[in-house]
Amino acid sequence: MPMADPHALWHAILAHLRQKLPAEEVESWLVPLQPLSLTSSELRLHAPSPIYTRYLEEQYLPLLEEAVVLAAGTPLHVVLTSANTRDTETLPSFSFNSRYTFPTFVEGPSNAFARAAALAVASNPGSGYNPLFIYAGSGLGKTHLLHAIGNHLRQTRPTLRLAYVPTERFVNDLIHSIRLQKMNEFRQTYRQVDVLLLDDCHILAGKERCQEEFFHTFNTLHEAQKQIVLTSDTPPHNMSGLEERLRTRFAWGLVADIQPPDLETRIAIIREKAHLEGYELPNDVISFIAARSRENIRELEGYLHRLFVFMTLTGRPPNLDTVRDALYPVLPTERSSTPQEIIRFVAHHYGVKVADLKGRDNRRSVAFPRQVAMYLLREVLNLSYPEIGRLFGKHHSTVLYSVEQVAAQRRKNPNLDATLTAFVEQFRT
Ligand code: ADP
Ligand code: MG
């Protein structure tokens, strides 16, 4: 069946490849491909250059075609094309991903600091925080922020020489340059940029020759007040296998982290992603997906894209049944929750203590989370009112009243409804 838009399929393919290949390899070699067209027999992808195309065909084509079958449910011929008109400029930069911008980066408490730092650097490269060092676990927005800086600068200062470099590429370039005795070219390429965005620099760990070379690149750029932005999966002081002199330099400017997003932020991100793909999803579907992973946004996006492909292929509308059917083969198996886990989760979510939830304080800031906890114990675990009462030291009539209060508010307040749907999905076995 032909699909109009190859993007949804391409995202689903990338999600499969990410399960097979290290994240850095996918970022360096597969993410830069642009889906061009899709017919019932062929998926056409654009690669940044002919060399790139050849390398991909040698290294990745079988894996690609395998992922296509998994994502599309049918084999497709994968065609890689590239224009020969590559910039004569030898900058190690692919064009920036136009979807990774500041406006599409959803801000929340977990990422506000890193986002603000990135924006500051994009507004004033080289004159403030240098280097900017962003660290976070996988799938939390590091690469997105680097591209956002690149996209922003390309618009506001088109004459600057920008380089987005996955560290994997820096390493490969270096190895090739040594072998072909082209170190001068290598050095020129990397030391002549105005802004160097080096992604996943933790890969340098244990690679002494690369560290040595990067040390000099860093110094040259830093002395010339060129902006350097680095990302990593750990903060500088925890990077084992890294020379001390690099570790200290990485912490010279500003170190910012991104933490896993809270539920509201995950919901907002999924809504934004769906919107970018041209879908409006009902709240319960968004909440369902948002509850599926707490630690990794890429994983959530994978679920979302799987839903889109499923909807395209089956023609089914976006609702809870559809999303359950689309995702059940890929969702992690869940364990049943205990009352204590639910109470602890609610306490954490609302920023109150478990002891307060179980105590006598009746101010709304405590009483409302307590009512929500009671409601969830009833909804998710089907506990009786007296059972719930015992957990909180309250009479069962109080529990009944609380559960009804929450149910009534849930009907009136769509935000609360979305939050509760996500809670329930999260705990349900
Ligand atoms: P990392 O480089 O840290 O592994 P990415 O930057 O590749 O993670 O992010 C993974 C996916 O999650 C990307 O599609 C990115 O757009 C998305 N993402 C992460 N954080 C946000 C955010 N705050 N707002 C919108 N999308 C986000
Ligand atoms: Mg990344």
Tab-separated table of C-alpha atoms and ligand atoms in Angstrom:
chain	number	residue	atom	x	y	z
A	1	MET	CA	0.000	0.000	0.000
A	2	PRO	CA	1.525	3.381	-0.934
A	3	MET	CA	1.849	5.904	1.844
A	4	ALA	CA	1.847	9.590	1.060
A	5	ASP	CA	4.344	10.611	3.684
A	6	PRO	CA	7.595	8.665	4.043
A	7	HIS	CA	8.490	10.446	7.284
A	8	ALA	CA	6.377	8.382	9.645
A	9	LEU	CA	7.783	5.182	8.176
A	10	TRP	CA	11.312	6.537	8.333
A	11	HIS	CA	10.907	7.358	12.019
A	12	ALA	CA	9.645	3.856	12.659
A	13	ILE	CA	12.644	2.432	10.778
A	14	LEU	CA	15.027	4.525	12.850
A	15	ALA	CA	13.351	3.242	16.001
A	16	HIS	CA	14.108	-0.328	14.909
A	17	LEU	CA	17.680	0.505	13.982
A	18	ARG	CA	18.185	2.072	17.396
A	19	GLN	CA	17.462	-1.275	18.955
A	20	LYS	CA	20.108	-2.906	16.794
A	21	LEU	CA	22.897	-0.341	16.683
A	22	PRO	CA	24.681	1.877	19.174
A	23	ALA	CA	23.007	5.279	19.429
A	24	GLU	CA	26.082	7.109	18.140
A	25	GLU	CA	26.202	5.059	14.980
A	26	VAL	CA	22.567	5.751	14.257
A	27	GLU	CA	23.100	9.478	14.877
A	28	SER	CA	26.185	9.670	12.688
A	29	TRP	CA	25.147	7.595	9.735
A	30	LEU	CA	21.417	7.075	9.586
A	31	VAL	CA	19.737	10.121	11.104
A	32	PRO	CA	21.267	12.419	8.422
A	33	LEU	CA	19.346	10.557	5.728
A	34	GLN	CA	16.244	12.351	4.520
A	35	PRO	CA	13.222	10.343	3.425
A	36	LEU	CA	12.273	11.495	-0.076
A	37	SER	CA	9.450	9.310	-1.282
A	38	LEU	CA	7.604	6.126	-0.637
A	39	THR	CA	5.721	3.877	-3.010
A	40	SER	CA	4.370	0.364	-2.582
A	41	SER	CA	7.701	-1.070	-3.680
A	42	GLU	CA	10.354	1.477	-2.909
A	43	LEU	CA	11.609	3.805	-0.199
A	44	ARG	CA	13.895	6.541	-1.484
A	45	LEU	CA	16.359	8.223	0.868
A	46	HIS	CA	18.606	11.184	0.333
A	47	ALA	CA	22.179	10.949	1.620
A	48	PRO	CA	24.442	13.967	2.160
A	49	SER	CA	27.138	12.879	-0.324
A	50	PRO	CA	28.152	10.110	-2.762
A	51	ILE	CA	30.872	8.808	-0.445
A	52	TYR	CA	28.392	8.665	2.305
A	53	THR	CA	26.007	6.747	0.058
A	54	ARG	CA	28.657	4.198	-0.798
A	55	TYR	CA	29.607	3.711	2.813
A	56	LEU	CA	25.997	3.264	3.797
A	57	GLU	CA	25.388	0.745	1.076
A	58	GLU	CA	28.371	-1.279	2.192
A	59	GLN	CA	27.755	-1.098	5.892
A	60	TYR	CA	24.107	-0.641	6.567
A	61	LEU	CA	21.929	-1.649	3.646
A	62	PRO	CA	21.044	-5.159	4.888
A	63	LEU	CA	20.208	-3.810	8.336
A	64	LEU	CA	18.188	-1.018	6.755
A	65	GLU	CA	16.161	-3.395	4.663
A	66	GLU	CA	15.538	-5.616	7.636
A	67	ALA	CA	14.283	-2.627	9.637
A	68	VAL	CA	12.045	-1.662	6.710
A	69	VAL	CA	10.322	-5.026	6.824
A	70	LEU	CA	9.755	-4.676	10.558
A	71	ALA	CA	8.449	-1.126	10.305
A	72	ALA	CA	6.383	-1.394	7.137
A	73	GLY	CA	5.322	-4.997	7.495
A	74	THR	CA	6.455	-5.649	3.929
A	75	PRO	CA	9.815	-5.633	2.130
A	76	LEU	CA	10.642	-2.470	0.210
A	77	HIS	CA	13.551	-1.733	-2.037
A	78	VAL	CA	15.710	0.914	-0.367
A	79	VAL	CA	17.255	3.421	-2.782
A	80	LEU	CA	19.925	5.830	-1.589
A	81	THR	CA	20.491	8.932	-3.655
A	82	SER	CA	22.769	11.909	-3.288
A	83	ALA	CA	23.389	15.015	-5.300
A	84	ASN	CA	26.963	15.474	-6.439
A	85	THR	CA	26.792	19.150	-5.663
A	86	ARG	CA	28.177	18.985	-2.215
A	87	ASP	CA	29.498	22.250	-0.822
A	88	THR	CA	33.128	22.721	-1.713
A	89	GLU	CA	33.488	23.798	1.872
A	90	THR	CA	34.880	20.840	3.718
A	91	LEU	CA	33.187	21.556	6.996
A	92	PRO	CA	32.379	18.416	8.909
A	93	SER	CA	28.789	19.494	9.206
A	94	PHE	CA	25.616	18.030	7.863
A	95	SER	CA	22.736	20.368	7.506
A	96	PHE	CA	20.908	20.769	10.762
A	97	ASN	CA	17.778	18.810	11.394
A	98	SER	CA	15.031	21.352	10.807
A	99	ARG	CA	12.799	19.653	13.384
A	100	TYR	CA	15.284	20.183	16.187
A	101	THR	CA	14.819	23.851	17.017
A	102	PHE	CA	14.279	25.928	20.155
A	103	PRO	CA	10.572	26.446	19.384
A	104	THR	CA	10.031	22.671	19.098
A	105	PHE	CA	11.973	21.975	22.289
A	106	VAL	CA	9.384	21.686	25.041
A	107	GLU	CA	10.564	23.305	28.234
A	108	GLY	CA	10.004	21.746	31.641
A	109	PRO	CA	11.669	21.799	35.053
A	110	SER	CA	13.966	18.936	34.016
A	111	ASN	CA	15.542	20.744	31.065
A	112	ALA	CA	14.958	24.482	31.613
A	113	PHE	CA	18.522	25.200	32.713
A	114	ALA	CA	20.206	23.386	29.827
A	115	ARG	CA	17.800	24.979	27.376
A	116	ALA	CA	18.482	28.467	28.733
A	117	ALA	CA	22.233	27.845	28.569
A	118	ALA	CA	21.975	26.623	24.984
A	119	LEU	CA	19.899	29.639	24.021
A	120	ALA	CA	22.400	31.980	25.669
A	121	VAL	CA	25.212	30.396	23.670
A	122	ALA	CA	23.189	30.573	20.459
A	123	SER	CA	22.537	34.269	21.085
A	124	ASN	CA	26.125	35.140	21.963
A	125	PRO	CA	28.514	32.490	20.695
A	126	GLY	CA	32.041	32.628	22.049
A	127	SER	CA	31.496	35.439	24.476
A	128	GLY	CA	29.811	33.812	27.436
A	129	TYR	CA	29.889	30.227	28.577
A	130	ASN	CA	32.724	28.475	26.819
A	131	PRO	CA	32.610	25.592	26.581
A	132	LEU	CA	29.004	24.784	27.307
A	133	PHE	CA	28.891	21.196	28.491
A	134	ILE	CA	25.498	19.469	28.504
A	135	TYR	CA	25.099	16.032	30.001
A	136	ALA	CA	22.077	13.752	30.192
A	137	GLY	CA	21.034	10.157	29.775
A	138	SER	CA	20.165	8.804	26.365
A	139	GLY	CA	17.137	10.216	24.564
A	140	LEU	CA	16.708	13.301	26.719
A	141	GLY	CA	17.380	16.058	24.184
A	142	LYS	CA	21.146	16.618	23.938
A	143	THR	CA	21.318	16.294	20.175
A	144	HIS	CA	18.104	18.285	19.830
A	145	LEU	CA	19.668	21.211	21.702
A	146	LEU	CA	22.871	21.108	19.620
A	147	HIS	CA	20.859	21.278	16.421
A	148	ALA	CA	18.714	24.032	17.920
A	149	ILE	CA	21.869	26.086	18.488
A	150	GLY	CA	22.943	25.347	14.916
A	151	ASN	CA	19.572	26.213	13.396
A	152	HIS	CA	19.363	29.403	15.410
A	153	LEU	CA	22.856	30.546	14.415
A	154	ARG	CA	22.359	29.648	10.774
A	155	GLN	CA	19.440	32.064	10.725
A	156	THR	CA	20.814	34.841	12.862
A	157	ARG	CA	24.476	34.735	11.742
A	158	PRO	CA	24.646	33.033	8.372
A	159	THR	CA	28.331	33.846	7.891
A	160	LEU	CA	29.545	31.844	10.870
A	161	ARG	CA	31.165	28.513	10.091
A	162	LEU	CA	29.212	25.968	12.071
A	163	ALA	CA	30.153	22.353	12.609
A	164	TYR	CA	27.915	19.753	14.149
A	165	VAL	CA	30.093	16.711	14.729
A	166	PRO	CA	29.056	13.428	16.312
A	167	THR	CA	32.194	12.354	18.182
A	168	GLU	CA	32.073	9.074	16.316
A	169	ARG	CA	32.754	11.043	13.133
A	170	PHE	CA	35.588	12.976	14.712
A	171	VAL	CA	37.154	9.642	15.651
A	172	ASN	CA	36.612	8.082	12.212
A	173	ASP	CA	37.886	11.179	10.422
A	174	LEU	CA	40.973	11.140	12.554
A	175	ILE	CA	41.684	7.471	11.894
A	176	HIS	CA	41.279	7.967	8.142
A	177	SER	CA	43.386	11.100	8.135
A	178	ILE	CA	46.216	9.368	9.936
A	179	ARG	CA	46.069	6.421	7.552
A	180	LEU	CA	45.986	8.638	4.452
A	181	GLN	CA	48.530	11.041	5.930
A	182	LYS	CA	46.147	13.942	5.709
A	183	MET	CA	46.516	15.304	9.192
A	184	ASN	CA	47.007	18.856	8.000
A	185	GLU	CA	43.643	18.815	6.306
A	186	PHE	CA	42.067	17.268	9.333
A	187	ARG	CA	43.443	19.962	11.607
A	188	GLN	CA	42.426	22.747	9.269
A	189	THR	CA	38.923	21.408	8.990
A	190	TYR	CA	38.309	21.251	12.680
A	191	ARG	CA	40.273	24.269	13.805
A	192	GLN	CA	38.783	26.726	11.343
A	193	VAL	CA	35.245	26.662	12.577
A	194	ASP	CA	33.548	29.423	14.539
A	195	VAL	CA	31.252	27.125	16.436
A	196	LEU	CA	31.999	23.488	17.179
A	197	LEU	CA	29.103	21.362	18.378
A	198	LEU	CA	30.597	18.044	19.456
A	199	ASP	CA	27.948	15.456	20.265
A	200	ASP	CA	28.488	12.534	22.664
A	201	CYS	CA	32.057	13.378	23.634
A	202	HIS	CA	32.063	10.560	26.208
A	203	ILE	CA	33.079	8.389	23.251
A	204	LEU	CA	36.548	9.891	23.570
A	205	ALA	CA	37.032	7.891	26.763
A	206	GLY	CA	39.861	5.426	26.423
A	207	LYS	CA	40.928	6.760	23.000
A	208	GLU	CA	44.211	8.439	23.768
A	209	ARG	CA	45.205	9.559	20.298
A	210	CYS	CA	41.793	11.129	19.781
A	211	GLN	CA	41.972	12.889	23.112
A	212	GLU	CA	45.387	14.261	22.266
A	213	GLU	CA	44.103	15.617	18.966
A	214	PHE	CA	40.938	17.002	20.468
A	215	PHE	CA	42.939	18.677	23.229
A	216	HIS	CA	44.717	20.761	20.581
A	217	THR	CA	41.530	21.437	18.654
A	218	PHE	CA	39.901	22.601	21.869
A	219	ASN	CA	42.792	24.898	22.784
A	220	THR	CA	42.999	26.463	19.350
A	221	LEU	CA	39.298	27.222	19.260
A	222	HIS	CA	39.050	28.326	22.851
A	223	GLU	CA	41.992	30.715	22.575
A	224	ALA	CA	40.414	32.256	19.493
A	225	GLN	CA	37.178	32.650	21.469
A	226	LYS	CA	35.318	30.286	19.220
A	227	GLN	CA	32.293	28.691	20.794
A	228	ILE	CA	32.488	25.048	21.812
A	229	VAL	CA	29.478	23.051	22.927
A	230	LEU	CA	29.892	19.483	24.126
A	231	THR	CA	27.397	16.821	25.104
A	232	SER	CA	28.016	13.705	27.110
A	233	ASP	CA	26.173	11.036	29.043
A	234	THR	CA	28.038	11.913	32.255
A	235	PRO	CA	29.361	15.113	33.868
A	236	PRO	CA	33.054	15.902	33.218
A	237	HIS	CA	34.275	14.773	36.641
A	238	ASN	CA	32.725	11.327	36.115
A	239	MET	CA	34.220	10.695	32.697
A	240	SER	CA	36.546	7.808	33.345
A	241	GLY	CA	39.188	7.040	30.744
A	242	LEU	CA	39.536	10.732	29.991
A	243	GLU	CA	42.743	12.701	30.506
A	244	GLU	CA	42.660	15.069	33.435
A	245	ARG	CA	43.542	18.065	31.269
A	246	LEU	CA	40.467	17.489	29.080
A	247	ARG	CA	38.238	16.861	32.044
A	248	THR	CA	39.185	20.184	33.609
A	249	ARG	CA	38.753	22.009	30.319
A	250	PHE	CA	35.297	20.527	29.815
A	251	ALA	CA	34.267	22.124	33.110
A	252	TRP	CA	35.792	25.542	32.358
A	253	GLY	CA	32.618	27.141	31.147
A	254	LEU	CA	29.146	26.073	32.140
A	255	VAL	CA	28.050	22.520	32.923
A	256	ALA	CA	24.316	21.903	32.582
A	257	ASP	CA	22.327	18.711	32.914
A	258	ILE	CA	18.995	17.457	31.615
A	259	GLN	CA	17.006	15.181	33.886
A	260	PRO	CA	14.235	12.758	32.884
A	261	PRO	CA	11.077	14.805	32.300
A	262	ASP	CA	8.085	14.689	34.628
A	263	LEU	CA	4.743	13.466	33.394
A	264	GLU	CA	3.386	16.892	32.383
A	265	THR	CA	6.478	17.591	30.300
A	266	ARG	CA	6.265	14.178	28.634
A	267	ILE	CA	2.630	14.842	27.789
A	268	ALA	CA	3.527	18.248	26.334
A	269	ILE	CA	6.370	16.750	24.282
A	270	ILE	CA	4.182	14.036	22.811
A	271	ARG	CA	1.509	16.576	21.947
A	272	GLU	CA	4.158	18.708	20.233
A	273	LYS	CA	5.585	15.731	18.302
A	274	ALA	CA	2.137	14.618	17.169
A	275	HIS	CA	1.366	18.155	16.115
A	276	LEU	CA	4.592	18.343	14.069
A	277	GLU	CA	3.503	15.205	12.222
A	278	GLY	CA	0.095	16.726	11.560
A	279	TYR	CA	-1.864	14.620	14.046
A	280	GLU	CA	-4.132	15.822	16.838
A	281	LEU	CA	-4.446	13.056	19.398
A	282	PRO	CA	-7.002	12.873	22.194
A	283	ASN	CA	-5.689	13.410	25.726
A	284	ASP	CA	-6.144	9.840	26.868
A	285	VAL	CA	-4.026	8.536	23.972
A	286	ILE	CA	-1.289	11.046	24.723
A	287	SER	CA	-1.356	10.176	28.407
A	288	PHE	CA	-1.227	6.486	27.619
A	289	ILE	CA	1.963	6.952	25.627
A	290	ALA	CA	3.461	9.409	28.115
A	291	ALA	CA	3.125	6.827	30.869
A	292	ARG	CA	5.089	4.209	28.932
A	293	SER	CA	8.579	5.511	29.605
A	294	ARG	CA	9.874	7.855	32.254
A	295	GLU	CA	13.509	7.878	31.294
A	296	ASN	CA	13.735	8.286	27.551
A	297	ILE	CA	11.878	10.577	25.170
A	298	ARG	CA	13.215	8.806	22.110
A	299	GLU	CA	11.456	5.681	23.294
A	300	LEU	CA	8.192	7.613	23.640
A	301	GLU	CA	8.621	8.982	20.146
A	302	GLY	CA	9.198	5.465	18.885
A	303	TYR	CA	5.831	4.444	20.350
A	304	LEU	CA	4.181	7.498	18.818
A	305	HIS	CA	5.566	6.739	15.363
A	306	ARG	CA	4.562	3.146	15.656
A	307	LEU	CA	1.032	4.361	16.387
A	308	PHE	CA	1.089	6.603	13.279
A	309	VAL	CA	2.268	3.798	11.008
A	310	PHE	CA	-0.338	1.476	12.504
A	311	MET	CA	-3.079	4.064	11.943
A	312	THR	CA	-1.965	4.613	8.355
A	313	LEU	CA	-1.890	0.910	7.611
A	314	THR	CA	-5.166	0.006	9.340
A	315	GLY	CA	-7.149	3.206	8.857
A	316	ARG	CA	-8.169	3.120	12.516
A	317	PRO	CA	-8.878	6.337	14.455
A	318	PRO	CA	-6.663	7.499	17.323
A	319	ASN	CA	-8.199	6.158	20.521
A	320	LEU	CA	-7.159	4.009	23.471
A	321	ASP	CA	-8.055	0.738	21.758
A	322	THR	CA	-5.985	1.595	18.725
A	323	VAL	CA	-2.964	2.685	20.734
A	324	ARG	CA	-3.135	-0.459	22.873
A	325	ASP	CA	-3.246	-2.670	19.775
A	326	ALA	CA	-0.487	-0.715	18.072
A	327	LEU	CA	1.866	-0.876	21.028
A	328	TYR	CA	1.242	-4.101	22.868
A	329	PRO	CA	3.976	-6.059	21.020
A	330	VAL	CA	6.664	-3.529	21.944
A	331	LEU	CA	5.683	-2.438	25.432
A	332	PRO	CA	7.772	-3.662	28.323
A	333	THR	CA	5.950	-6.211	30.433
A	334	GLU	CA	4.700	-4.560	33.545
A	335	ARG	CA	4.620	-5.711	37.087
A	336	SER	CA	1.714	-5.208	39.439
A	337	SER	CA	1.976	-2.296	41.824
A	338	THR	CA	1.660	-2.302	45.572
A	339	PRO	CA	-0.377	0.236	47.575
A	340	GLN	CA	2.852	1.653	49.005
A	341	GLU	CA	4.275	2.237	45.506
A	342	ILE	CA	1.175	4.109	44.475
A	343	ILE	CA	1.202	6.261	47.598
A	344	ARG	CA	4.911	6.980	47.176
A	345	PHE	CA	4.408	7.879	43.525
A	346	VAL	CA	1.574	10.308	44.292
A	347	ALA	CA	3.580	11.896	47.107
A	348	HIS	CA	6.537	12.364	44.782
A	349	HIS	CA	4.407	13.698	41.956
A	350	TYR	CA	2.847	16.400	44.131
A	351	GLY	CA	5.998	17.106	46.093
A	352	VAL	CA	4.665	16.101	49.504
A	353	LYS	CA	5.880	13.552	52.043
A	354	VAL	CA	4.349	10.095	52.371
A	355	ALA	CA	4.004	10.805	56.082
A	356	ASP	CA	1.953	13.912	55.279
A	357	LEU	CA	-0.343	11.952	52.961
A	358	LYS	CA	-0.990	9.577	55.842
A	359	GLY	CA	-1.204	12.368	58.433
A	360	ARG	CA	-3.892	14.753	59.600
A	361	ASP	CA	-2.974	17.926	57.748
A	362	ASN	CA	-6.065	18.957	55.798
A	363	ARG	CA	-4.718	21.890	53.853
A	364	ARG	CA	-5.542	21.534	50.195
A	365	SER	CA	-1.887	21.088	49.173
A	366	VAL	CA	-1.875	17.829	51.128
A	367	ALA	CA	-5.552	16.899	51.159
A	368	PHE	CA	-5.859	16.842	47.382
A	369	PRO	CA	-2.895	14.515	46.755
A	370	ARG	CA	-4.278	12.310	49.534
A	371	GLN	CA	-7.625	12.128	47.742
A	372	VAL	CA	-5.846	11.301	44.479
A	373	ALA	CA	-3.905	8.511	46.179
A	374	MET	CA	-7.137	7.056	47.575
A	375	TYR	CA	-8.764	7.322	44.187
A	376	LEU	CA	-5.903	5.465	42.514
A	377	LEU	CA	-5.866	2.707	45.101
A	378	ARG	CA	-9.530	2.172	44.359
A	379	GLU	CA	-9.195	2.453	40.543
A	380	VAL	CA	-6.006	0.497	40.059
A	381	LEU	CA	-5.977	-2.075	42.827
A	382	ASN	CA	-9.709	-2.271	43.517
A	383	LEU	CA	-9.132	-2.010	47.249
A	384	SER	CA	-12.228	-1.696	49.426
A	385	TYR	CA	-13.004	1.602	51.167
A	386	PRO	CA	-12.195	0.196	54.617
A	387	GLU	CA	-8.886	-1.224	53.296
A	388	ILE	CA	-7.922	2.162	51.903
A	389	GLY	CA	-9.104	3.800	55.119
A	390	ARG	CA	-6.716	1.660	57.146
A	391	LEU	CA	-3.753	2.725	54.996
A	392	PHE	CA	-4.459	6.357	55.795
A	393	GLY	CA	-5.935	6.030	59.293
A	394	LYS	CA	-9.267	7.391	58.028
A	395	HIS	CA	-12.876	6.276	58.284
A	396	HIS	CA	-14.210	4.483	55.193
A	397	SER	CA	-16.842	7.171	54.649
A	398	THR	CA	-14.011	9.703	54.278
A	399	VAL	CA	-12.437	7.472	51.632
A	400	LEU	CA	-15.722	7.149	49.765
A	401	TYR	CA	-16.160	10.923	49.816
A	402	SER	CA	-12.581	11.466	48.580
A	403	VAL	CA	-12.884	9.023	45.706
A	404	GLU	CA	-16.136	10.633	44.591
A	405	GLN	CA	-14.615	14.095	44.839
A	406	VAL	CA	-11.745	13.122	42.540
A	407	ALA	CA	-14.066	11.355	40.113
A	408	ALA	CA	-16.250	14.492	39.909
A	409	GLN	CA	-13.280	16.792	39.342
A	410	ARG	CA	-11.866	14.435	36.781
A	411	ARG	CA	-15.006	14.831	34.700
A	412	LYS	CA	-14.753	18.620	34.827
A	413	ASN	CA	-11.013	19.113	34.409
A	414	PRO	CA	-9.347	17.731	31.255
A	415	ASN	CA	-5.826	18.254	32.637
A	416	LEU	CA	-6.581	16.273	35.751
A	417	ASP	CA	-8.249	13.682	33.575
A	418	ALA	CA	-5.141	13.307	31.418
A	419	THR	CA	-2.889	13.062	34.461
A	420	LEU	CA	-5.066	10.443	36.103
A	421	THR	CA	-5.355	8.423	32.908
A	422	ALA	CA	-1.586	8.332	32.756
A	423	PHE	CA	-1.300	7.342	36.423
A	424	VAL	CA	-3.810	4.564	36.029
A	425	GLU	CA	-2.141	3.252	32.860
A	426	GLN	CA	1.206	3.373	34.545
A	427	PHE	CA	0.135	1.186	37.443
A	428	ARG	CA	-2.331	-1.106	35.806
A	429	THR	CA	-1.048	-4.656	35.342
B	1	ADP	P1	19.974	12.555	23.142
B	1	ADP	O1	20.847	13.212	22.138
B	1	ADP	O2	20.087	13.166	24.504
B	1	ADP	O3	20.142	11.068	23.207
B	1	ADP	P2	17.891	13.517	21.423
B	1	ADP	O4	18.261	14.954	21.390
B	1	ADP	O5	18.221	12.713	20.221
B	1	ADP	O6	18.475	12.800	22.726
B	1	ADP	O7	16.342	13.410	21.740
B	1	ADP	C1	15.595	12.247	21.485
B	1	ADP	C2	14.258	12.651	20.922
B	1	ADP	O8	13.521	13.282	21.945
B	1	ADP	C3	14.398	13.659	19.790
B	1	ADP	O9	13.463	13.365	18.792
B	1	ADP	C4	14.084	14.982	20.442
B	1	ADP	O10	13.459	15.868	19.533
B	1	ADP	C5	13.120	14.566	21.519
B	1	ADP	N1	13.183	15.486	22.653
B	1	ADP	C6	14.007	15.431	23.725
B	1	ADP	N2	13.763	16.433	24.577
B	1	ADP	C7	12.767	17.160	24.037
B	1	ADP	C8	12.045	18.319	24.443
B	1	ADP	N3	12.309	18.941	25.615
B	1	ADP	N4	11.076	18.790	23.621
B	1	ADP	C9	10.793	18.161	22.473
B	1	ADP	N5	11.426	17.064	22.037
B	1	ADP	C10	12.398	16.550	22.807
B	2	MG	MG	22.224	12.321	20.854
